[in-house]
mmCIF file with all atom_site columns, C-alpha atoms in Angstrom:
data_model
loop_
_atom_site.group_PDB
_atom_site.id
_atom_site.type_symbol
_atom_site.label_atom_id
_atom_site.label_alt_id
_atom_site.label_comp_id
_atom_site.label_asym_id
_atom_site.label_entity_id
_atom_site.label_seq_id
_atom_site.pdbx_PDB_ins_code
_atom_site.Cartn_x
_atom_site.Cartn_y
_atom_site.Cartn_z
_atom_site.occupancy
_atom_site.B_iso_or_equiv
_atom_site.pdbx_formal_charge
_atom_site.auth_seq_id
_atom_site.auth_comp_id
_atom_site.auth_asym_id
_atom_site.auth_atom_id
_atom_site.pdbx_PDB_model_num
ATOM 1  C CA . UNK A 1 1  ? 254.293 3.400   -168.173 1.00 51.00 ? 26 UNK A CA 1
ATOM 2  C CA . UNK A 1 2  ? 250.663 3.876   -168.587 1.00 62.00 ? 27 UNK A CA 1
ATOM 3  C CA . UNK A 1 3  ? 248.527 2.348   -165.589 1.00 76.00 ? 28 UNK A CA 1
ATOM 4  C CA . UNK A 1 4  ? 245.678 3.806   -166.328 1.00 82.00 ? 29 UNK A CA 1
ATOM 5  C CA . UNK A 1 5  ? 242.663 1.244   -164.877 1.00 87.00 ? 30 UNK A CA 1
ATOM 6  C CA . UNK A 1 6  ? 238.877 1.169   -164.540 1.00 87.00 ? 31 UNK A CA 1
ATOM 7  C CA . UNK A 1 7  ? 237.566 -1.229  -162.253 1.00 92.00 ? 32 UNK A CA 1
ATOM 8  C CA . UNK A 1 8  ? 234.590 -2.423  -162.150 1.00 93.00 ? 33 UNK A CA 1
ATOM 9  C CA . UNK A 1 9  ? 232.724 -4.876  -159.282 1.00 94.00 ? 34 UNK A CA 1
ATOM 10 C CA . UNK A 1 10 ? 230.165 -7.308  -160.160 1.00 93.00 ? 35 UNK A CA 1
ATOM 11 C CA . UNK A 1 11 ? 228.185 -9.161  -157.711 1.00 92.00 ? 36 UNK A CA 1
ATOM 12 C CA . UNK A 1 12 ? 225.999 -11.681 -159.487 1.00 86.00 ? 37 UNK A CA 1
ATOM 13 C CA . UNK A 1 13 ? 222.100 -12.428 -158.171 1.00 83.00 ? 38 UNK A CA 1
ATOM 14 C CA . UNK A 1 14 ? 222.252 -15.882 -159.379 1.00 72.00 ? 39 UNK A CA 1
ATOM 15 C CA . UNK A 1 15 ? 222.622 -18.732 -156.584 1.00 72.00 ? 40 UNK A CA 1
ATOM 16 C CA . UNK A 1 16 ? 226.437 -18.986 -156.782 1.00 68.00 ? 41 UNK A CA 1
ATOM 17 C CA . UNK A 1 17 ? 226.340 -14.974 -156.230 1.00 78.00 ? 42 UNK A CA 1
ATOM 18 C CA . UNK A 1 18 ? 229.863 -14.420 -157.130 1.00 88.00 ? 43 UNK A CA 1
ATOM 19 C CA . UNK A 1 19 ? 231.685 -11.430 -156.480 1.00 93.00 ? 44 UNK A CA 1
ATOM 20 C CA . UNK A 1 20 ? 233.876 -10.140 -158.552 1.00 95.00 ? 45 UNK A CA 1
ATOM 21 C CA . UNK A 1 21 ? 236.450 -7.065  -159.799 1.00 96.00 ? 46 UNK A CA 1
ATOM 22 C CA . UNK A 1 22 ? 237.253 -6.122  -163.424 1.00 95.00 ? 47 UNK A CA 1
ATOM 23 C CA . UNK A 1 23 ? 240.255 -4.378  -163.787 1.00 93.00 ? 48 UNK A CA 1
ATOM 24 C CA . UNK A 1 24 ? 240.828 -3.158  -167.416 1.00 89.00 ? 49 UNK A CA 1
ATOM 25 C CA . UNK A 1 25 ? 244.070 -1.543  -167.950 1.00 89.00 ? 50 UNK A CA 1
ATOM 26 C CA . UNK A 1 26 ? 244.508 1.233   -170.650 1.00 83.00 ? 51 UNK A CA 1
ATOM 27 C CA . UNK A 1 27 ? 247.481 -1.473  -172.265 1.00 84.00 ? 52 UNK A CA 1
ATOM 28 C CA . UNK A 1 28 ? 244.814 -4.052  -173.222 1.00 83.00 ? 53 UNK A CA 1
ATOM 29 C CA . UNK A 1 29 ? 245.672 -6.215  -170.029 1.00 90.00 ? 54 UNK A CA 1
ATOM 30 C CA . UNK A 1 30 ? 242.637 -6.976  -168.009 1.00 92.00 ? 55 UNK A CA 1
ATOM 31 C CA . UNK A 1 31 ? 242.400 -8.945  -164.357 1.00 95.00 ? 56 UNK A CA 1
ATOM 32 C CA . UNK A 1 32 ? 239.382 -10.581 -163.223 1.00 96.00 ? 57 UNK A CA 1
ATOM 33 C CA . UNK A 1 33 ? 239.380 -11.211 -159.137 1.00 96.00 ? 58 UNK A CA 1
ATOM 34 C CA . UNK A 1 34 ? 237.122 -13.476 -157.215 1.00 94.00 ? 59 UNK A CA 1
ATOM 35 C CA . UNK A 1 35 ? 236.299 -11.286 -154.176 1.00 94.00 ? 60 UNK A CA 1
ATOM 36 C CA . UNK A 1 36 ? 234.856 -14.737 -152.202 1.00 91.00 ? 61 UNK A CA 1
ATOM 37 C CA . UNK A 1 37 ? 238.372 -17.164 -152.736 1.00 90.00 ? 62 UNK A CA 1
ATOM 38 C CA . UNK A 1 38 ? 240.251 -14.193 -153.432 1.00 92.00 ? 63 UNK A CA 1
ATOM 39 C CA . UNK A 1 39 ? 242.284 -15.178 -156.217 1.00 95.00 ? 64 UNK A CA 1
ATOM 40 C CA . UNK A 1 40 ? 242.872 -14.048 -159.968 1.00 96.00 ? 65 UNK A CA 1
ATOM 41 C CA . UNK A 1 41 ? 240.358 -16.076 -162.809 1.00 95.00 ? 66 UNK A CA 1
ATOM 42 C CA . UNK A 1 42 ? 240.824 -15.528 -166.458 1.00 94.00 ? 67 UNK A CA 1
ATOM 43 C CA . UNK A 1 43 ? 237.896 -14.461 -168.672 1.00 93.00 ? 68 UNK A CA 1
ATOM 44 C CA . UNK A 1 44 ? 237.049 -18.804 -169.773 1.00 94.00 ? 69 UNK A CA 1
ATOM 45 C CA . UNK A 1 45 ? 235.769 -19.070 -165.847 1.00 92.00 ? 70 UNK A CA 1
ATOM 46 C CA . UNK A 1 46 ? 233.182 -16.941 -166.132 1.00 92.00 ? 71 UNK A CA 1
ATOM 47 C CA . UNK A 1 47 ? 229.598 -17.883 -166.932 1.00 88.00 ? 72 UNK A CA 1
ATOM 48 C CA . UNK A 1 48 ? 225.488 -16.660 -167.374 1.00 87.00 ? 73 UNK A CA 1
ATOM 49 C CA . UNK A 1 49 ? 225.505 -12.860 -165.964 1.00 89.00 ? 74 UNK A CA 1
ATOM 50 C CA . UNK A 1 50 ? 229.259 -12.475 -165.811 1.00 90.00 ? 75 UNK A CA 1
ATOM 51 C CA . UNK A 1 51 ? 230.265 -13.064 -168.446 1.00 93.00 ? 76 UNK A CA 1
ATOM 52 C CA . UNK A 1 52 ? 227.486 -11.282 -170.109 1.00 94.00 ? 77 UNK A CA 1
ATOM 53 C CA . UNK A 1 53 ? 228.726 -8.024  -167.769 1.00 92.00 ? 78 UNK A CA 1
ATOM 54 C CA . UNK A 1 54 ? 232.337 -8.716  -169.073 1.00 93.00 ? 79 UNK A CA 1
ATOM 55 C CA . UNK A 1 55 ? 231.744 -8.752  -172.671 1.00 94.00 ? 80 UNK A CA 1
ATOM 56 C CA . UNK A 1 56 ? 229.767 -5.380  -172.237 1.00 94.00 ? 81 UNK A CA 1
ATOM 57 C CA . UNK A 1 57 ? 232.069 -3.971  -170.280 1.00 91.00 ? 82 UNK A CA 1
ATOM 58 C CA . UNK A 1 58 ? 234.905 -4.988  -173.024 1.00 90.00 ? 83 UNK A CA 1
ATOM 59 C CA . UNK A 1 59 ? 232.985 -3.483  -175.595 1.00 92.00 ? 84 UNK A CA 1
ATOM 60 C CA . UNK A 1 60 ? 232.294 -0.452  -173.664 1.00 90.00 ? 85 UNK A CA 1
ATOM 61 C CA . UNK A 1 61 ? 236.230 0.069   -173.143 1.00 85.00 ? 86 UNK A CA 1
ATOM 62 C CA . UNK A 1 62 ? 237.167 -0.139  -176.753 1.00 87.00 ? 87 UNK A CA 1
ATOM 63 C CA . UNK A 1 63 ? 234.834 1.837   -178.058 1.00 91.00 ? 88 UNK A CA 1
ATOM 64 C CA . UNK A 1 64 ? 235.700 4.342   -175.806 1.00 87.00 ? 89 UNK A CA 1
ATOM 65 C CA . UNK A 1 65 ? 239.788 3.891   -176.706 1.00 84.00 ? 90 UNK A CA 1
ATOM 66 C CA . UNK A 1 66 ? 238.838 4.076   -179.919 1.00 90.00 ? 91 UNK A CA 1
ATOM 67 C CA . UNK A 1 67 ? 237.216 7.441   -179.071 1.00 92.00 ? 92 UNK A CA 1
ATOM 68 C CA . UNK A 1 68 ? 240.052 8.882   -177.578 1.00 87.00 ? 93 UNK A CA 1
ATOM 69 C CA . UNK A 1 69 ? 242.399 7.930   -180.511 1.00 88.00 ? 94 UNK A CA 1
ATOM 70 C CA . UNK A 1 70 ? 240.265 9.004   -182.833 1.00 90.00 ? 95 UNK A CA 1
ATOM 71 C CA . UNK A 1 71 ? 240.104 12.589  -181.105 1.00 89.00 ? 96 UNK A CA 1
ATOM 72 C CA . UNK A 1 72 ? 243.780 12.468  -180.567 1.00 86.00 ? 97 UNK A CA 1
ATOM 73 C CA . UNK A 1 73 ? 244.716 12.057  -184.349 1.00 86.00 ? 98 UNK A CA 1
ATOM 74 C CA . UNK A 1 74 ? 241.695 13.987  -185.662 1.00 71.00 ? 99 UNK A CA 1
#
């Protein structure tokens, strides 16, 4: 099975100052953590700056699996 992962840790400078760890799996799966309460929170929790650094970070992975299929194939 392929568990290939890039994580990621965020630690907003807003007043709630969340901390959190993006996990994006090579499959497509992706798990968000809350460092603080320590427990798993799906992409509709986040809000402002992280979910701005999420959908960047998204963006940035499938370009770059696009990339690598693309050079695969080619």
């Amino acid at each position: 099975m392929n568990n290939i992962c890039e994580n990621f840790r965020y630690v907003e400078n807003e007043r709630t100052g969340r901390d959190l760890t993006f996990k994006f799996y090579a499959d497509g799966r992706l798990i968000i953590i809350d460092n603080v309460a320590e427990e798993v929170i799906t992409p509709k929790d986040l809000k402002g700056a992280s979910k701005d650094f999420y959908v960047r970070r998204r963006i940035a992975f499938i370009k770059n699996q696009l990339r690598a299929s693309q050079l695969k194939y080619a």
